[in-house]
Short mmCIF file of C-alpha atoms and ligand atoms in Angstrom, two decimals:
data_model
loop_
_atom_site.label_atom_id
_atom_site.label_comp_id
_atom_site.label_asym_id
_atom_site.label_seq_id
_atom_site.Cartn_x
_atom_site.Cartn_y
_atom_site.Cartn_z
CA MET A 16 131.91 21.73 40.42
CA ARG A 17 130.95 24.77 42.44
CA GLU A 18 128.20 24.42 45.08
CA TYR A 19 125.61 27.17 44.64
CA PHE A 20 123.28 26.44 47.56
CA GLU A 21 125.78 25.50 50.25
CA ASN A 22 123.35 26.30 53.11
CA VAL A 23 120.82 23.69 52.05
CA SER A 24 121.38 19.95 51.95
CA LYS A 25 119.22 17.22 50.48
CA ILE A 26 115.52 17.57 51.35
CA ASN A 27 114.09 14.42 52.92
CA TYR A 28 110.62 13.23 53.85
CA GLU A 29 110.08 13.69 57.59
CA GLY A 30 106.29 13.33 57.81
CA ALA A 31 103.44 15.68 58.66
CA ASN A 32 104.57 16.39 62.21
CA SER A 33 108.01 17.67 61.28
CA LYS A 34 108.75 21.30 62.08
CA ASN A 35 111.81 21.38 59.83
CA PRO A 36 111.01 23.79 56.97
CA TYR A 37 113.63 22.03 54.82
CA SER A 38 111.80 18.71 54.79
CA PHE A 39 108.86 17.17 52.97
CA LYS A 40 105.80 16.67 55.16
CA TYR A 41 103.70 14.76 52.58
CA TYR A 42 105.96 13.99 49.61
CA ASN A 43 107.55 10.60 50.14
CA PRO A 44 108.80 9.80 46.62
CA ASP A 45 109.00 6.01 46.87
CA GLU A 46 105.84 5.45 48.91
CA ILE A 47 103.30 3.45 46.95
CA ILE A 48 99.87 5.01 46.51
CA GLY A 49 97.59 2.55 44.72
CA ASP A 50 99.50 1.04 41.82
CA LYS A 51 102.61 3.23 41.77
CA ALA A 52 105.09 5.32 43.73
CA MET A 53 104.30 8.96 44.50
CA LYS A 54 107.13 10.10 42.23
CA GLU A 55 105.56 8.23 39.31
CA HIS A 56 102.12 9.70 39.97
CA LEU A 57 103.51 13.21 40.21
CA ARG A 58 106.49 13.37 37.84
CA PHE A 59 107.50 16.76 39.25
CA ALA A 60 109.40 19.18 37.02
CA LEU A 61 111.37 22.35 37.68
CA SER A 62 110.62 25.31 35.40
CA TYR A 63 113.92 26.76 34.23
CA TRP A 64 112.61 30.27 33.49
CA HIS A 65 110.99 31.02 36.84
CA THR A 66 113.71 29.31 38.86
CA LEU A 67 116.98 30.19 37.16
CA THR A 68 116.36 33.32 35.09
CA ALA A 69 113.56 35.25 36.85
CA THR A 70 114.78 38.42 38.54
CA GLY A 71 111.70 39.59 40.41
CA ALA A 72 111.31 42.64 38.13
CA ASP A 73 107.76 43.97 37.81
CA PRO A 74 106.31 46.93 35.85
CA PHE A 75 107.15 49.20 38.80
CA GLY A 76 110.58 48.02 39.81
CA VAL A 77 113.76 46.25 38.84
CA GLY A 78 114.82 42.78 39.92
CA THR A 79 115.27 41.90 43.60
CA MET A 80 116.52 38.31 43.51
CA ILE A 81 119.93 37.60 45.06
CA ARG A 82 121.40 34.65 43.18
CA PRO A 83 124.71 32.82 43.53
CA TRP A 84 125.38 33.20 39.79
CA ASP A 85 124.99 37.03 39.84
CA SER A 86 128.79 37.50 39.80
CA GLU A 87 129.13 36.02 36.27
CA THR A 88 129.58 38.85 33.77
CA ASN A 89 130.07 36.89 30.55
CA GLU A 90 126.71 35.72 29.13
CA MET A 91 127.84 32.18 28.33
CA ASP A 92 129.53 31.76 31.73
CA LEU A 93 126.29 32.91 33.32
CA ALA A 94 124.31 30.38 31.27
CA LYS A 95 126.67 27.59 32.36
CA ALA A 96 126.52 28.59 36.03
CA ARG A 97 122.72 28.59 35.91
CA MET A 98 122.71 25.15 34.31
CA GLU A 99 124.96 23.75 37.05
CA ALA A 100 122.81 25.40 39.74
CA ALA A 101 119.64 23.96 38.17
CA PHE A 102 120.95 20.42 38.59
CA GLU A 103 122.07 21.07 42.17
CA LEU A 104 118.55 22.32 42.93
CA MET A 105 116.86 19.33 41.29
CA ASP A 106 119.21 16.97 43.06
CA LYS A 107 118.65 18.50 46.51
CA LEU A 108 114.89 18.81 45.99
CA ASN A 109 114.53 15.30 44.58
CA ILE A 110 112.88 16.62 41.40
CA GLU A 111 113.33 14.23 38.50
CA TYR A 112 112.35 16.43 35.55
CA PHE A 113 112.82 19.93 34.20
CA CYS A 114 111.32 22.10 31.44
CA PHE A 115 112.87 24.98 29.51
CA HIS A 116 112.48 27.47 26.67
CA ASP A 117 115.42 27.64 24.26
CA ARG A 118 116.17 31.23 25.31
CA ASP A 119 116.14 30.39 29.05
CA ILE A 120 119.20 28.21 28.78
CA ALA A 121 121.40 30.09 26.27
CA PRO A 122 121.71 33.74 25.22
CA GLU A 123 120.72 34.95 21.75
CA GLY A 124 123.67 35.86 19.53
CA LYS A 125 123.81 38.54 16.82
CA THR A 126 122.61 36.05 14.20
CA LEU A 127 120.52 32.90 14.25
CA GLN A 128 123.71 30.93 13.49
CA GLU A 129 125.41 32.37 16.58
CA THR A 130 122.30 31.76 18.71
CA ASN A 131 122.16 28.12 17.62
CA LYS A 132 125.88 27.72 18.36
CA ASN A 133 125.33 29.06 21.91
CA LEU A 134 122.46 26.64 22.33
CA ASP A 135 124.51 23.66 21.15
CA GLU A 136 127.24 24.45 23.68
CA ILE A 137 124.79 24.66 26.60
CA VAL A 138 122.81 21.62 25.44
CA ALA A 139 126.04 19.58 25.53
CA LEU A 140 126.63 20.70 29.13
CA CYS A 141 122.99 19.96 29.98
CA LYS A 142 123.26 16.48 28.51
CA SER A 143 126.31 15.63 30.61
CA LEU A 144 124.66 16.97 33.79
CA MET A 145 121.49 14.97 33.05
CA LYS A 146 123.60 11.85 32.94
CA LYS A 147 125.57 12.74 36.07
CA TYR A 148 122.47 13.54 38.16
CA ASN A 149 120.06 11.10 36.47
CA LYS A 150 117.55 13.82 35.54
CA LYS A 151 115.14 13.97 32.59
CA LEU A 152 113.61 16.57 30.32
CA LEU A 153 109.82 16.68 30.67
CA TRP A 154 109.46 19.20 27.84
CA GLY A 155 111.24 21.76 25.77
CA THR A 156 109.74 24.75 24.01
CA ALA A 157 110.72 27.81 21.98
CA ASN A 158 110.44 31.33 23.31
CA CYS A 159 108.84 33.07 20.31
CA PHE A 160 107.54 36.06 22.26
CA THR A 161 110.30 37.98 24.11
CA ASN A 162 112.39 39.28 21.20
CA PRO A 163 110.89 42.45 19.58
CA ARG A 164 110.76 40.67 16.20
CA TYR A 165 107.70 38.88 17.60
CA VAL A 166 105.80 42.11 18.21
CA HIS A 167 102.94 40.93 15.95
CA GLY A 168 103.16 37.28 16.97
CA ALA A 169 105.19 34.35 15.59
CA GLY A 170 103.06 31.83 13.68
CA THR A 171 100.31 34.45 13.51
CA SER A 172 102.54 37.40 12.58
CA CYS A 173 101.50 39.56 9.61
CA ASN A 174 105.15 39.41 8.51
CA ALA A 175 106.13 36.27 6.56
CA ASP A 176 109.81 36.80 7.46
CA VAL A 177 108.87 36.52 11.13
CA PHE A 178 106.86 33.35 10.42
CA ALA A 179 109.94 31.88 8.73
CA TYR A 180 112.18 32.86 11.67
CA ALA A 181 109.74 31.28 14.16
CA ALA A 182 109.70 28.09 12.08
CA ALA A 183 113.50 27.99 12.12
CA GLN A 184 113.55 28.59 15.87
CA ILE A 185 110.96 25.89 16.59
CA LYS A 186 112.78 23.45 14.29
CA LYS A 187 115.93 23.91 16.37
CA ALA A 188 113.99 23.69 19.66
CA ILE A 189 112.48 20.36 18.60
CA GLU A 190 115.95 19.13 17.62
CA ILE A 191 117.46 19.97 21.02
CA THR A 192 114.44 18.51 22.82
CA LYS A 193 115.06 15.29 20.90
CA GLU A 194 118.80 15.46 21.64
CA LEU A 195 117.97 15.60 25.37
CA ASP A 196 115.36 12.80 25.12
CA GLY A 197 112.54 15.22 25.97
CA GLU A 198 109.29 13.36 26.59
CA ASN A 199 107.05 16.20 25.33
CA TYR A 200 107.28 19.45 23.38
CA VAL A 201 105.08 22.42 24.34
CA PHE A 202 103.48 25.17 22.27
CA TRP A 203 102.27 27.97 24.49
CA GLY A 204 100.70 30.72 22.38
CA GLY A 205 103.08 33.52 23.35
CA ARG A 206 101.89 36.44 21.23
CA GLU A 207 99.58 34.31 19.06
CA GLY A 208 96.49 36.46 19.45
CA TYR A 209 95.38 40.01 18.80
CA GLU A 210 94.73 43.41 20.38
CA THR A 211 92.17 44.78 17.93
CA LEU A 212 90.27 43.34 14.96
CA LEU A 213 90.61 46.75 13.25
CA ASN A 214 94.05 45.62 12.04
CA THR A 215 93.75 41.82 12.15
CA ASP A 216 93.02 39.13 9.54
CA MET A 217 91.93 36.47 12.01
CA GLY A 218 91.20 33.89 9.30
CA LEU A 219 94.71 34.07 7.84
CA GLU A 220 96.33 34.13 11.29
CA LEU A 221 94.52 30.96 12.38
CA ASP A 222 95.27 29.21 9.06
CA ASN A 223 98.96 30.14 9.39
CA PHE A 224 99.10 28.98 12.99
CA ALA A 225 97.73 25.60 11.89
CA ARG A 226 100.29 25.53 9.04
CA LEU A 227 103.11 26.07 11.57
CA LEU A 228 101.83 23.25 13.80
CA GLN A 229 101.49 20.91 10.81
CA MET A 230 105.10 21.71 9.84
CA ALA A 231 106.18 20.78 13.38
CA VAL A 232 104.29 17.47 13.15
CA ASP A 233 105.88 16.72 9.76
CA TYR A 234 109.37 17.63 10.92
CA ALA A 235 109.09 15.57 14.11
CA LYS A 236 108.17 12.58 11.97
CA GLU A 237 111.07 13.25 9.62
CA ILE A 238 113.70 13.34 12.39
CA GLY A 239 112.09 10.62 14.53
CA PHE A 240 111.07 12.81 17.49
CA THR A 241 108.41 10.75 19.23
CA GLY A 242 107.65 13.01 22.22
CA GLN A 243 104.08 14.17 22.78
CA PHE A 244 103.18 17.59 21.33
CA LEU A 245 101.24 19.76 23.79
CA ILE A 246 99.35 23.03 23.42
CA GLU A 247 99.07 25.17 26.53
CA PRO A 248 95.85 27.22 26.55
CA LYS A 249 95.70 30.74 27.98
CA PRO A 250 92.90 33.29 27.40
CA LYS A 251 94.81 36.56 27.61
CA GLU A 252 98.30 37.94 28.36
CA PRO A 253 100.31 39.06 26.58
CA THR A 254 97.64 39.78 23.94
CA LYS A 255 94.14 40.83 24.87
CA HIS A 256 92.72 37.80 23.10
CA GLN A 257 94.92 34.70 22.87
CA TYR A 258 93.84 32.23 20.17
CA ASP A 259 94.41 29.19 22.45
CA PHE A 260 91.83 30.62 24.87
CA ASP A 261 91.00 27.46 26.83
CA ALA A 262 90.89 23.67 26.40
CA ALA A 263 87.54 23.77 24.57
CA THR A 264 88.77 26.41 22.10
CA VAL A 265 91.97 24.44 21.47
CA LEU A 266 89.98 21.26 20.81
CA GLY A 267 87.77 23.07 18.26
CA PHE A 268 90.86 24.53 16.56
CA LEU A 269 92.66 21.18 16.41
CA LYS A 270 89.62 19.39 15.00
CA ASN A 271 89.02 22.16 12.47
CA TYR A 272 92.52 21.72 11.06
CA ASN A 273 92.72 17.91 11.43
CA LEU A 274 95.50 18.22 13.99
CA ASP A 275 93.70 16.60 16.92
CA LYS A 276 95.49 13.28 16.70
CA TYR A 277 98.89 14.92 17.16
CA PHE A 278 98.30 17.24 20.11
CA LYS A 279 97.22 17.08 23.73
CA VAL A 280 96.96 19.97 26.19
CA ASN A 281 99.22 21.20 28.95
CA ILE A 282 96.75 22.71 31.43
CA GLU A 283 98.00 25.52 33.66
CA ALA A 284 96.03 26.37 36.81
CA ASN A 285 96.44 30.15 36.59
CA HIS A 286 95.51 30.13 32.88
CA ALA A 287 92.32 28.24 33.73
CA THR A 288 91.30 30.84 36.30
CA LEU A 289 92.15 33.70 33.89
CA ALA A 290 89.63 32.07 31.52
CA GLN A 291 87.04 32.19 34.34
CA HIS A 292 87.23 28.42 34.74
CA THR A 293 88.47 26.37 37.64
CA PHE A 294 91.64 24.29 37.18
CA GLN A 295 89.39 21.27 37.80
CA HIS A 296 87.10 22.30 34.93
CA GLU A 297 89.95 22.50 32.42
CA LEU A 298 91.43 19.18 33.57
CA HIS A 299 88.04 17.51 33.49
CA PHE A 300 87.20 18.80 30.01
CA ALA A 301 90.59 17.71 28.69
CA ARG A 302 90.28 14.31 30.35
CA ILE A 303 86.83 13.44 29.03
CA ASN A 304 87.99 14.46 25.55
CA LYS A 305 91.08 12.24 25.93
CA PHE A 306 93.60 15.00 25.40
CA LEU A 307 94.90 15.78 28.88
CA GLY A 308 98.67 15.56 28.47
CA SER A 309 100.45 17.44 31.25
CA ILE A 310 99.99 20.24 33.77
CA ASP A 311 101.63 23.50 34.77
CA ALA A 312 101.12 23.63 38.53
CA ASN A 313 100.72 27.08 40.05
CA GLN A 314 97.96 29.31 41.37
CA GLY A 315 96.68 32.82 40.75
CA ASP A 316 95.43 35.29 43.30
CA PRO A 317 91.63 35.52 43.28
CA LEU A 318 91.85 39.27 43.91
CA LEU A 319 94.20 39.95 40.98
CA GLY A 320 93.28 39.57 37.33
CA TRP A 321 96.61 38.47 35.91
CA ASP A 322 98.97 35.52 35.69
CA THR A 323 100.70 35.75 39.08
CA ASP A 324 102.22 32.24 38.75
CA GLN A 325 102.37 31.61 42.50
CA PHE A 326 103.52 28.31 43.91
CA PRO A 327 100.43 26.14 44.50
CA THR A 328 99.56 25.89 48.21
CA ASN A 329 95.77 25.57 47.99
CA ILE A 330 95.07 22.01 49.15
CA TYR A 331 91.45 22.04 47.98
CA ASP A 332 92.39 22.86 44.38
CA ALA A 333 95.32 20.43 44.42
CA THR A 334 93.06 17.63 45.68
CA LEU A 335 90.52 18.18 42.93
CA ALA A 336 93.31 18.43 40.33
CA MET A 337 94.84 15.15 41.50
CA TYR A 338 91.37 13.58 41.44
CA GLU A 339 91.14 14.37 37.72
CA ILE A 340 94.71 13.19 37.12
CA LEU A 341 94.02 9.87 38.87
CA LYS A 342 90.85 9.44 36.82
CA ASN A 343 92.98 10.15 33.74
CA GLY A 344 95.17 7.18 34.66
CA GLY A 345 98.05 9.59 35.38
CA LEU A 346 99.80 12.08 33.12
CA ALA A 347 102.76 10.15 31.69
CA PRO A 348 104.55 11.03 29.46
CA GLY A 349 103.40 14.39 30.89
CA GLY A 350 103.98 15.51 34.45
CA VAL A 351 103.55 18.25 37.04
CA ASN A 352 105.68 21.23 36.00
CA PHE A 353 105.91 24.03 38.56
CA ASP A 354 105.33 27.01 36.27
CA SER A 355 105.54 29.04 39.47
CA LYS A 356 107.78 31.81 40.71
CA VAL A 357 108.76 33.02 44.16
CA ARG A 358 107.27 36.41 45.08
CA ARG A 359 109.38 39.54 44.47
CA ALA A 360 109.87 39.90 48.23
CA SER A 361 111.01 36.26 48.58
CA PHE A 362 114.39 37.22 47.13
CA GLU A 363 116.79 35.00 49.05
CA LYS A 364 118.11 31.87 47.37
CA GLU A 365 116.71 29.65 50.15
CA ASP A 366 113.21 30.81 49.15
CA LEU A 367 113.54 28.68 46.00
CA PHE A 368 113.74 25.55 48.16
CA LEU A 369 110.96 26.61 50.51
CA ALA A 370 108.68 27.39 47.56
CA TYR A 371 109.25 24.09 45.78
CA ILE A 372 108.78 22.17 49.04
CA ALA A 373 105.45 23.98 49.59
CA GLY A 374 104.26 23.19 46.06
CA MET A 375 105.43 19.57 46.05
CA ASP A 376 103.92 18.89 49.48
CA THR A 377 100.61 20.44 48.44
CA PHE A 378 100.36 18.17 45.39
CA ALA A 379 101.57 15.15 47.39
CA LYS A 380 98.89 15.74 50.00
CA GLY A 381 96.36 16.35 47.23
CA LEU A 382 97.31 12.99 45.72
CA ARG A 383 96.87 11.22 49.07
CA VAL A 384 93.42 12.75 49.66
CA ALA A 385 92.24 12.30 46.07
CA TYR A 386 93.31 8.65 46.06
CA LYS A 387 91.19 7.90 49.16
CA LEU A 388 88.26 9.87 47.83
CA LEU A 389 88.35 7.95 44.57
CA GLU A 390 88.99 4.59 46.22
CA ASN A 391 86.01 4.98 48.59
CA GLY A 392 83.90 6.25 45.71
CA ASP A 393 81.72 8.78 47.59
CA LEU A 394 81.58 11.21 44.68
CA GLU A 395 81.51 8.52 42.00
CA ASP A 396 78.61 6.74 43.69
CA PHE A 397 76.66 9.96 44.05
CA ILE A 398 77.10 10.95 40.40
CA LYS A 399 76.21 7.44 39.23
CA GLU A 400 72.98 7.56 41.20
CA LYS A 401 72.24 11.15 40.09
CA TYR A 402 72.20 10.08 36.42
CA SER A 403 70.62 6.67 37.00
CA SER A 404 67.47 7.64 35.07
CA PHE A 405 69.54 7.19 31.89
CA THR A 406 70.31 3.55 32.69
CA GLU A 407 66.74 2.27 32.53
CA GLY A 408 63.36 2.94 30.95
CA ILE A 409 62.98 6.01 28.75
CA GLY A 410 66.45 7.33 29.68
CA LYS A 411 68.08 4.14 28.41
CA GLU A 412 66.13 4.46 25.16
CA ILE A 413 67.36 8.07 24.75
CA VAL A 414 70.96 7.03 25.30
CA GLU A 415 70.65 4.11 22.89
CA GLY A 416 69.15 6.35 20.21
CA LYS A 417 65.92 4.37 20.09
CA VAL A 418 63.51 7.30 20.47
CA GLY A 419 62.93 10.68 18.81
CA PHE A 420 60.72 13.71 19.43
CA LYS A 421 57.45 11.89 18.71
CA GLU A 422 58.07 9.03 21.15
CA LEU A 423 59.29 11.46 23.80
CA GLU A 424 56.23 13.65 23.34
CA ALA A 425 54.00 10.60 23.83
CA TYR A 426 55.97 9.73 26.99
CA ALA A 427 55.89 13.28 28.39
CA LEU A 428 52.15 13.65 27.78
CA ASN A 429 51.55 10.70 30.08
CA ASN A 430 54.23 11.41 32.68
CA ASN A 431 52.86 13.76 35.26
CA PRO A 432 54.22 14.99 37.66
CA ILE A 433 57.99 15.01 37.02
CA ILE A 434 60.00 14.36 40.20
CA ASN A 435 63.54 15.77 40.65
CA LYS A 436 66.04 15.05 43.43
CA SER A 437 68.44 17.33 45.29
CA GLY A 438 71.96 17.87 43.89
CA ARG A 439 73.31 17.87 47.50
CA GLN A 440 76.19 20.25 46.69
CA GLU A 441 76.75 21.28 50.31
CA LEU A 442 76.85 17.66 51.48
CA LEU A 443 79.41 16.77 48.82
CA GLU A 444 81.56 19.79 49.67
CA SER A 445 81.57 18.76 53.31
CA ILE A 446 82.52 15.20 52.37
CA VAL A 447 85.54 16.53 50.44
CA ASN A 448 86.47 18.61 53.51
CA GLN A 449 86.22 15.51 55.68
CA TYR A 450 88.73 13.69 53.49
CA ILE A 451 91.09 16.67 53.57
CA PHE A 452 90.92 17.18 57.32
CA GLU A 453 90.75 13.57 58.49
CA ASP A 454 93.65 12.26 56.45
CA HIS A 455 96.65 13.49 58.43
CA LYS A 456 99.07 11.23 56.67
C1 XUL B 1 103.12 31.72 30.14
C2 XUL B 1 103.43 30.31 30.38
C3 XUL B 1 104.65 29.80 29.71
C4 XUL B 1 104.51 28.41 29.19
C5 XUL B 1 105.69 27.94 28.38
O1 XUL B 1 102.01 32.16 30.82
O2 XUL B 1 102.74 29.63 31.11
O3 XUL B 1 105.72 29.88 30.61
O4 XUL B 1 104.30 27.49 30.21
O5 XUL B 1 105.98 28.78 27.32
CO1 CO B 2 102.79 27.63 31.70
#
């Protein structure tokens, strides 16, 4: 098989003092942190679309990326070259998992039959490479947003023929995910949303979206696909208002349609910040509601209002994310998918390695810091003490449902003055900094 990245060899862990850019400084896959190896905590995945098919095009300019598979002129040969290159990348980067959309891996044909035939051919190649390199599919998904047929959405389209086509496409995507032993299947909203209510029947669109998800649940059961279904919230882009706005909106939707037992969420950092939340907020909300399934690791730019999908290098955010993930007991069968792309000006093929190393090291360091923070319990102890009034006296009676308005009025009338304590935010922020800066491991 051809070698696509002949200038880069296997990336190894060399420790924090290494000056070799092609080495891990913090990610030591087999090192045990707490009860499991780093690779089991992190379950890193490569995103096929940003890594193998992205060109660097933006609304103002064409693609800039120089890729070793550029010379392929036939669409299927190109798809095969990309697939081979993907496994070389995963192998050299020591990434165990990958994620893809159906249309990332194989080109669309003139008909759905032809498209499915293309997919089958590439899936067979993928399966053999998975075996050869010992790699696994974290999740598959269907791209129901790029083709112009999806102009009004897929499951929320006003056109029943489009709904039917989306159902057929998702059916096939679930089948190939099962064929490749995918551990999850993702629904990101794509164009499921609206631009203006002047032309939108929101009630019907939401009902239809739920119908589509129910069909997926039923079909998975029928064919014995046991992977976890995930919904990936995003508040806007491409539509002005995406129906899966954030984790809280998704939870309300799922409960409303009795779908909550079948779905968890795949939380993406840049989608959280687009919703005016922190990544930590979305992870925390999902965790306490027991539906945190997986994450898309990336970061936005605080000065830009769109989904820039940058590789995550912010150690503070990664630490707080890993803190939530540790408190969740991990993510399995989910993982950490780098839904991140190299910048348009980082157009050389080596940049793909440097970007993944940066992202993986940031999360590895975040895991190390978060583990110590949680183990020592500084934040946990503070929060426990902060809410201690609910563990005794009147607070305990409130929590146990033993009192109502009348009893509380009687209590308040005789409880003067009320004494509050400081929230100590600045102290806690400096403690987190201490963990980040003092742990040089
Ligand atoms: C889009 C996005 C998608 C999903 C998969 O913003 O994040 O790539 O992760 O469809
Ligand atoms: Co994503």
